[in-house]
Coordinates of C-alpha atoms in Angstrom, one line a residue:
M221 CA 125.7 101.0 75.8
T222 CA 124.8 97.3 75.6
S223 CA 126.2 95.3 72.6
A224 CA 124.2 92.1 73.2
V225 CA 122.0 90.3 75.6
Y226 CA 122.3 86.6 76.3
F227 CA 120.1 84.1 78.2
C228 CA 122.3 81.3 79.5
D229 CA 121.7 78.2 81.6
N230 CA 123.0 77.6 85.1
K231 CA 126.3 76.6 83.7
G232 CA 126.8 79.7 81.6
K233 CA 126.0 78.0 78.3
P234 CA 124.0 80.3 75.9
I235 CA 120.3 79.5 75.1
L236 CA 119.1 82.5 73.4
S237 CA 120.7 85.9 72.3
R238 CA 120.0 89.2 70.7
R239 CA 122.9 91.3 69.3
F240 CA 122.4 95.0 69.0
K241 CA 125.8 96.0 67.9
D242 CA 128.8 94.2 66.1
D243 CA 131.5 95.5 68.3
V244 CA 131.8 92.2 70.2
P245 CA 132.9 88.9 68.6
L246 CA 130.4 86.2 68.1
N247 CA 132.3 83.8 70.4
A248 CA 132.6 86.3 73.2
I249 CA 129.8 84.7 75.2
D250 CA 131.8 81.4 75.2
K251 CA 134.4 83.0 77.5
F252 CA 131.7 83.7 80.0
Q253 CA 131.2 80.1 80.8
V254 CA 134.9 79.5 81.3
V255 CA 135.4 82.7 83.4
L256 CA 132.3 81.9 85.5
S257 CA 133.6 78.3 86.1
D258 CA 137.0 79.7 87.2
L259 CA 135.4 82.2 89.7
E260 CA 133.2 79.4 91.2
E261 CA 136.3 77.3 91.9
E262 CA 138.2 80.2 93.4
S263 CA 135.5 81.9 95.6
S264 CA 131.8 81.4 96.6
I265 CA 131.1 85.1 96.0
I266 CA 131.0 86.0 92.3
P267 CA 130.9 89.7 91.3
P268 CA 128.0 90.7 89.0
C269 CA 130.5 92.5 86.6
I270 CA 133.3 90.6 85.0
T271 CA 135.9 92.1 82.5
H272 CA 137.7 89.8 80.2
N273 CA 139.7 90.8 77.1
G274 CA 138.3 94.3 77.0
I275 CA 134.6 93.1 77.2
Q276 CA 132.5 93.7 80.3
Y277 CA 130.1 90.8 81.2
L278 CA 127.2 92.2 83.3
F279 CA 124.8 89.6 84.6
I280 CA 122.0 88.7 87.0
Q281 CA 120.9 85.3 88.1
H282 CA 117.2 84.3 88.0
N283 CA 116.1 80.7 88.9
D284 CA 118.2 78.5 86.6
L285 CA 119.2 81.3 84.3
Y286 CA 122.0 83.8 83.8
I287 CA 121.0 86.9 82.0
V288 CA 124.2 88.5 80.6
A289 CA 124.7 91.8 78.9
L290 CA 127.8 92.5 77.0
A291 CA 129.5 95.9 76.6
T292 CA 132.8 97.2 75.4
S293 CA 133.0 100.8 76.5
L294 CA 134.3 101.7 80.0
A295 CA 132.0 104.7 79.9
T296 CA 128.9 102.4 79.9
N297 CA 126.2 103.2 82.5
I298 CA 126.4 100.0 84.6
A299 CA 123.4 101.0 86.8
E300 CA 121.2 101.5 83.7
I301 CA 122.0 98.1 82.3
F302 CA 121.3 96.3 85.6
T303 CA 118.0 98.2 85.9
F304 CA 117.1 97.2 82.4
L305 CA 117.9 93.5 83.0
H306 CA 115.7 93.4 86.2
K307 CA 112.9 95.3 84.4
M308 CA 113.1 92.8 81.5
M309 CA 112.7 89.9 83.9
D310 CA 109.6 91.6 85.4
I311 CA 108.1 91.9 82.0
L312 CA 108.9 88.3 81.0
G313 CA 107.3 87.2 84.3
D314 CA 104.1 89.0 83.2
Y315 CA 104.2 87.1 79.9
L316 CA 105.5 83.7 80.9
K317 CA 104.5 83.6 84.6
T318 CA 107.6 81.5 85.4
V319 CA 110.8 82.5 83.9
E320 CA 113.2 79.6 83.7
E321 CA 115.2 77.8 81.1
E322 CA 112.4 75.6 79.8
S323 CA 109.9 78.5 79.5
I324 CA 112.5 80.6 77.6
R325 CA 113.0 77.8 75.2
D326 CA 109.3 77.2 74.7
N327 CA 108.5 80.9 74.1
F328 CA 111.6 82.2 72.2
V329 CA 109.5 84.1 69.6
I330 CA 107.9 86.2 72.4
V331 CA 111.4 86.8 74.0
Y332 CA 112.8 88.0 70.6
E333 CA 109.9 90.3 70.0
L334 CA 110.2 91.8 73.5
L335 CA 114.0 92.4 73.1
D336 CA 113.5 94.1 69.8
E337 CA 111.0 96.6 71.2
M338 CA 112.5 97.0 74.6
M339 CA 116.0 98.0 73.2
D340 CA 117.2 99.7 70.1
F341 CA 120.9 99.8 69.2
G342 CA 121.8 98.9 72.8
I343 CA 119.7 101.7 74.3
P344 CA 116.5 100.9 76.5
Q345 CA 113.3 102.1 74.8
I346 CA 109.8 100.8 75.9
T347 CA 109.7 99.1 79.3
E348 CA 106.1 99.5 80.3
T349 CA 104.3 96.2 80.3
K350 CA 100.9 97.7 79.6
M351 CA 102.2 99.3 76.3
L352 CA 104.0 96.1 75.2
K353 CA 100.9 93.9 75.7
K354 CA 98.9 96.0 73.2
Y355 CA 100.8 94.7 70.3
I356 CA 102.9 91.7 71.4
T357 CA 100.6 89.0 72.5
Q358 CA 101.1 85.4 73.3
K359 CA 98.8 84.4 70.4
S360 CA 100.1 86.2 67.4
F361 CA 97.1 85.3 65.2
K362 CA 95.2 88.1 67.0
L363 CA 97.1 90.7 64.9
V364 CA 96.4 88.6 61.7
R365 CA 92.6 88.7 62.4
A366 CA 92.7 92.4 63.0
A367 CA 94.5 92.9 59.7
K368 CA 91.9 90.9 57.7
K369 CA 89.1 92.7 59.3
K370 CA 90.3 96.2 58.5
R371 CA 91.9 95.2 55.2
N372 CA 95.2 96.9 56.2
A373 CA 98.4 96.0 57.9
A374 CA 98.4 96.0 61.7
R375 CA 100.1 99.0 63.2
P376 CA 101.4 99.7 66.7
P377 CA 99.3 101.8 69.0
S378 CA 99.6 105.5 68.5
E379 CA 100.9 106.1 71.9
L380 CA 104.1 104.3 71.1
T381 CA 105.0 107.0 68.6
N382 CA 104.1 109.8 71.0
S383 CA 106.3 111.4 73.6
V384 CA 104.1 109.9 76.3
S385 CA 104.6 106.2 75.4
W386 CA 103.4 105.0 78.9
R387 CA 99.8 106.3 78.6
A388 CA 97.2 105.5 76.1
E389 CA 94.8 108.1 74.6
G390 CA 91.0 108.2 75.1
I391 CA 91.0 107.0 78.7
K392 CA 87.6 107.9 80.4
Y393 CA 86.3 107.6 84.0
K394 CA 83.0 108.7 85.4
K395 CA 84.7 109.8 88.6
N396 CA 88.2 111.1 88.3
E397 CA 90.4 110.3 91.2
A398 CA 94.1 110.0 92.1
F399 CA 95.3 108.0 95.1
L400 CA 98.7 108.8 96.5
D401 CA 100.3 106.4 99.1
I402 CA 103.5 107.3 100.9
I403 CA 104.8 104.1 102.4
E404 CA 108.0 104.0 104.6
S405 CA 109.5 100.7 105.5
I406 CA 111.8 100.6 108.6
N407 CA 114.7 98.3 108.7
M408 CA 116.4 98.2 112.1
L409 CA 118.8 95.9 114.0
M410 CA 118.7 96.1 117.8
T411 CA 120.5 94.4 120.7
Q412 CA 118.6 92.9 123.6
N413 CA 119.5 95.9 125.8
G414 CA 117.9 98.4 123.4
K415 CA 120.9 99.7 121.5
V416 CA 120.3 100.3 117.8
L417 CA 123.0 98.8 115.6
R418 CA 121.7 99.8 112.2
S419 CA 118.5 101.7 111.0
E420 CA 117.3 102.9 107.7
I421 CA 114.1 104.1 106.1
L422 CA 113.0 102.8 102.6
G423 CA 110.4 105.1 101.2
S424 CA 108.0 104.7 98.2
V425 CA 105.5 107.0 96.7
K426 CA 102.9 104.9 94.9
V427 CA 100.1 106.4 92.8
K428 CA 96.8 104.9 91.6
S429 CA 95.5 107.0 88.7
R430 CA 91.9 106.9 87.6
L431 CA 91.9 110.0 85.5
S432 CA 90.4 110.8 82.1
G433 CA 92.3 112.1 79.1
M434 CA 95.9 113.3 79.4
P435 CA 96.1 114.9 82.9
D436 CA 99.1 116.9 84.0
L437 CA 99.9 116.5 87.7
K438 CA 102.0 118.7 90.0
L439 CA 103.2 117.3 93.3
G440 CA 104.7 119.4 96.1
I441 CA 106.5 117.7 98.9
N442 CA 107.7 119.5 102.1
D443 CA 108.0 122.9 100.3
R444 CA 110.7 121.4 98.1
G445 CA 113.1 121.3 101.0
I446 CA 113.6 117.6 101.0
F447 CA 115.3 117.7 97.6
T448 CA 117.8 120.5 98.4
K449 CA 120.7 118.2 99.5
Y450 CA 120.1 115.8 96.6
L451 CA 120.2 118.5 93.9
D452 CA 123.0 120.6 95.4
G453 CA 125.2 117.6 96.0
N454 CA 126.5 118.6 99.4
N455 CA 126.5 116.5 102.6
I456 CA 124.4 118.7 104.7
G457 CA 121.2 117.1 106.1
V458 CA 117.9 118.5 104.9
T459 CA 115.5 120.0 107.4
L460 CA 112.1 118.4 107.3
E461 CA 109.0 119.3 109.4
E462 CA 107.6 116.2 111.1
S463 CA 103.9 115.6 110.7
D464 CA 102.1 114.0 113.6
Q465 CA 99.1 112.7 111.7
P466 CA 98.7 113.7 108.0
S467 CA 95.1 113.8 106.6
K468 CA 93.4 113.3 103.3
S469 CA 91.5 115.9 101.3
S470 CA 89.0 115.9 98.5
E471 CA 90.2 119.3 97.2
S472 CA 92.6 119.9 94.3
S473 CA 95.1 121.2 96.9
I474 CA 96.1 118.9 99.9
T475 CA 97.5 120.6 103.0
N476 CA 98.4 118.9 106.3
T477 CA 98.8 120.3 109.8
N478 CA 102.4 120.2 111.1
G479 CA 104.0 119.8 114.3
K480 CA 106.9 122.0 115.4
T481 CA 109.5 119.3 115.7
K482 CA 112.3 119.4 113.2
T483 CA 114.8 116.7 112.3
N484 CA 117.8 116.6 110.0
I485 CA 117.4 114.0 107.2
E486 CA 119.9 113.0 104.5
L487 CA 118.1 111.8 101.4
E488 CA 119.8 109.0 99.3
D489 CA 119.1 106.8 96.3
L490 CA 116.3 109.0 94.9
K491 CA 114.7 107.4 91.9
F492 CA 111.8 108.5 89.8
H493 CA 109.4 106.9 87.3
Q494 CA 110.1 107.7 83.6
C495 CA 107.0 109.9 83.5
V496 CA 108.6 112.5 85.8
R497 CA 109.9 115.6 83.9
L498 CA 113.5 115.5 85.2
S499 CA 114.5 118.9 83.7
K500 CA 111.7 120.6 85.6
F501 CA 112.6 118.8 88.8
E502 CA 116.3 119.8 88.4
N503 CA 115.5 123.5 87.7
E504 CA 112.5 124.1 89.9
K505 CA 112.6 121.2 92.4
I506 CA 108.9 120.5 91.5
I507 CA 107.6 117.0 90.5
T508 CA 105.4 117.2 87.4
F509 CA 104.2 114.3 85.3
I510 CA 101.6 112.8 83.1
P511 CA 100.7 109.5 85.0
P512 CA 100.3 106.1 83.5
D513 CA 96.9 104.6 83.9
G514 CA 96.4 102.5 87.0
D515 CA 99.0 101.6 89.6
F516 CA 102.7 102.6 89.5
E517 CA 105.6 103.7 91.6
L518 CA 106.2 107.4 91.1
M519 CA 109.3 107.8 93.4
S520 CA 111.5 105.8 95.8
Y521 CA 114.1 107.0 98.3
R522 CA 116.3 105.8 101.2
L523 CA 117.2 107.5 104.4
N524 CA 120.1 106.4 106.6
T525 CA 119.4 107.9 109.9
V526 CA 119.3 106.9 113.6
I527 CA 115.8 106.6 114.8
K528 CA 114.4 105.1 118.0
P529 CA 112.5 101.7 117.9
L530 CA 108.9 102.2 117.1
I531 CA 107.8 99.0 118.6
W532 CA 110.3 97.8 121.2
C533 CA 110.4 94.3 122.9
N534 CA 112.3 93.5 126.1
M535 CA 113.0 89.8 126.3
K536 CA 114.1 87.7 129.2
V537 CA 114.6 83.9 129.4
K538 CA 114.6 82.0 132.7
V539 CA 115.6 78.3 133.2
H540 CA 113.9 76.3 136.0
S541 CA 112.9 73.0 137.3
K542 CA 115.2 71.0 134.9
S543 CA 114.3 70.9 131.2
R544 CA 111.8 73.8 131.3
I545 CA 112.3 77.4 130.3
E546 CA 110.1 80.5 130.6
I547 CA 110.1 83.4 128.2
F548 CA 109.1 86.9 129.3
C549 CA 108.3 89.5 126.7
T550 CA 107.3 93.1 127.3
A551 CA 106.3 95.1 124.2
K552 CA 106.0 98.9 124.1
A553 CA 104.7 101.2 121.4
Q554 CA 107.2 104.1 121.3
I555 CA 105.1 106.4 119.2
K556 CA 103.0 109.4 120.1
K557 CA 99.8 108.7 122.0
K558 CA 97.5 109.8 119.1
S559 CA 99.1 107.3 116.8
V560 CA 98.1 103.6 116.7
A561 CA 100.1 100.7 115.4
T562 CA 97.9 97.9 113.7
N563 CA 98.5 94.3 112.8
V564 CA 101.4 94.0 115.2
E565 CA 103.1 90.5 115.2
I566 CA 106.0 89.7 117.5
I567 CA 107.7 86.5 116.3
I568 CA 109.7 84.9 119.2
P569 CA 112.0 82.0 118.2
V570 CA 112.3 79.0 120.5
P571 CA 114.6 76.0 120.3
E572 CA 113.7 73.3 117.9
D573 CA 112.8 70.6 120.5
A574 CA 110.6 72.9 122.5
D575 CA 107.1 71.5 123.3
T576 CA 104.0 71.7 125.6
P577 CA 103.7 75.5 125.8
T578 CA 101.6 77.4 128.1
F579 CA 100.9 81.1 127.9
K580 CA 99.9 84.1 129.9
Y581 CA 99.4 87.5 128.2
S582 CA 97.7 90.8 128.9
H583 CA 96.5 91.7 125.4
G584 CA 96.1 90.2 121.9
K585 CA 96.5 86.6 120.8
I586 CA 99.4 84.1 121.1
K587 CA 99.8 81.1 118.8
W588 CA 102.3 78.3 118.9
V589 CA 103.9 77.6 115.5
P590 CA 105.9 74.4 115.8
E591 CA 106.8 74.3 112.0
Q592 CA 108.5 77.7 112.4
N593 CA 109.9 76.9 115.9
A594 CA 108.4 80.2 117.0
I595 CA 105.7 81.8 119.2
V596 CA 103.7 84.4 117.3
W597 CA 102.1 87.2 119.5
K598 CA 99.5 89.1 117.5
I599 CA 98.2 92.5 118.7
H600 CA 95.4 94.0 116.5
T601 CA 95.7 97.6 117.7
F602 CA 98.6 99.0 119.8
P603 CA 98.1 102.6 120.8
G604 CA 101.1 104.8 121.3
G605 CA 102.6 104.8 124.8
K606 CA 100.9 101.5 125.7
E607 CA 102.9 98.5 127.1
Y608 CA 101.7 94.9 127.1
A609 CA 103.3 91.7 128.5
M610 CA 103.3 88.0 127.9
S611 CA 105.0 84.9 129.3
A612 CA 105.5 81.4 127.8
E613 CA 106.6 78.3 129.6
L614 CA 107.9 75.5 127.4
G615 CA 109.3 72.0 127.9
L616 CA 112.9 71.7 126.6
P617 CA 114.5 68.2 127.1
S618 CA 117.8 69.3 125.6
I619 CA 118.9 71.6 128.5
N620 CA 120.1 71.0 132.0
S621 CA 119.3 72.9 135.1
E622 CA 120.8 76.4 135.2
E623 CA 122.0 76.1 131.6
E624 CA 121.2 79.1 129.4
P625 CA 119.5 78.1 126.1
K626 CA 121.0 79.6 122.9
F627 CA 118.8 81.4 120.4
K628 CA 120.3 81.5 116.9
R629 CA 117.5 83.6 115.4
P630 CA 116.5 87.1 116.4
V631 CA 113.0 88.3 117.4
Q632 CA 111.2 89.6 114.4
V633 CA 108.5 92.4 114.6
K634 CA 105.9 93.3 112.0
F635 CA 103.6 96.3 112.3
Q636 CA 101.8 99.1 110.4
I637 CA 101.2 102.7 111.6
P638 CA 98.8 104.6 109.3
Y639 CA 98.7 108.4 109.1
F640 CA 102.4 108.5 110.2
T641 CA 105.8 109.0 108.6
T642 CA 109.0 108.5 110.4
S643 CA 111.1 110.8 108.1
G644 CA 108.5 113.7 108.3
I645 CA 107.9 113.8 104.5
Q646 CA 104.6 115.3 103.7
V647 CA 102.5 116.2 100.6
R648 CA 101.8 119.9 100.5
Y649 CA 99.6 119.8 97.4
L650 CA 98.6 117.5 94.5
K651 CA 97.3 119.6 91.6
I652 CA 95.5 117.8 88.7
N653 CA 95.0 119.7 85.4
E654 CA 93.5 118.3 82.1
P655 CA 93.5 121.2 79.7
K656 CA 90.9 119.7 77.2
L657 CA 88.4 118.1 79.5
Q658 CA 88.6 120.5 82.5
Y659 CA 86.9 118.0 84.9
K660 CA 86.6 118.1 88.7
S661 CA 89.2 115.7 90.3
Y662 CA 89.6 114.2 93.7
P663 CA 93.1 113.6 94.9
W664 CA 93.7 111.5 98.1
V665 CA 96.8 111.1 100.1
R666 CA 97.6 108.2 102.6
Y667 CA 100.6 107.7 104.8
I668 CA 101.8 104.4 106.1
T669 CA 104.9 103.4 108.1
Q670 CA 105.6 99.7 108.4
N671 CA 108.3 97.2 109.2
G672 CA 110.8 96.4 106.6
D673 CA 112.3 93.0 105.8
D674 CA 114.7 93.3 108.6
Y675 CA 113.2 94.8 111.8
T676 CA 114.8 92.4 114.3
I677 CA 116.1 92.2 118.0
R678 CA 119.1 90.1 118.8
L679 CA 118.7 87.8 121.8
S680 CA 122.5 87.2 122.3

């Protein structure tokens, strides 16, 4: 695995390092600065993995830092190293707030302590911030005071020596609840005439655990059918039953009513939290886990599939009476009538020198945002099947009569649709069992479909 981890400045010069193995020379990091400089001269695109003299330099960039991992084996798990580097930066962000060259130099003791606990002999170990903060603090005198009070040496928390290192013992709540959110973000690129050029669904299953003791949870999704293609390794799409409006339940088993529509989905990039028992999942296709306390992401996935636009906008631009343009926009919610989109924002770009806008609209609110060179049309609730329209007239000194203005930026759409999933993924049950306490628990499930970072419509 990883032989060493280095923190370098923006030129590739090492600031701080931690060596886990002795299979790389001490001066190996000096070559990184030279190789990096050569690549910057040759091309503007630098690959995140560089091989030089039999050593792999795997690095990410964060603010004014390069974080570099060195490895010598060609069998190294590259994805695991990059995941560790990103996770390490998240943890450092929790400790240092802003991770940059100056903060690394000022807090090098904390960085060394974290590296020693997060990785052992080049293999990632503890990567949960809650566990690390219990015995690595920014004020180290806290451990000294505890040692004087108890008259013995400070010891790490017991959960770090258990198999469940992500959860502490003795957690108690008056009301035991587990909240499960299935959030799907839609990324879509469309042309002005309605053709979908690219679409994908980024899904995330997030859990908020407020459960006492050491609960064991069992999660059933779509009668396990959603995982068939992922486990079997074939290229056949998985059949999912599409849910019109999933509901929540206060019982220990959650069941939702289904529609009869079926769609073929190919599941990709499935990723679990470390608390999930992978052997159980591989053998029985059931998700079982002992959850960390509080909020965490249980699972994430990606679906590359062609879907119709959920919120569609038809844009037209008309030039008239010299140096004035008029923009017409018709928005339609292409979802089922019993579904409602909320907090809809349609951001319409306009040329930089546009001024003196006047608006006409049938629903919602319209705001002129000159610092963004855009018109923002906000619709609080947008029921499925409804269609609303607006028009805006703006002064534009830079154009001549009959000249078509050019829009360099696309229209951006933001929205949320509760109780709805585009992929059709559903929770069949969420069972909670605490063998010692045997308390009554309340599981809750919520579904949300929303726009991703790239839900846009080209205007040209």
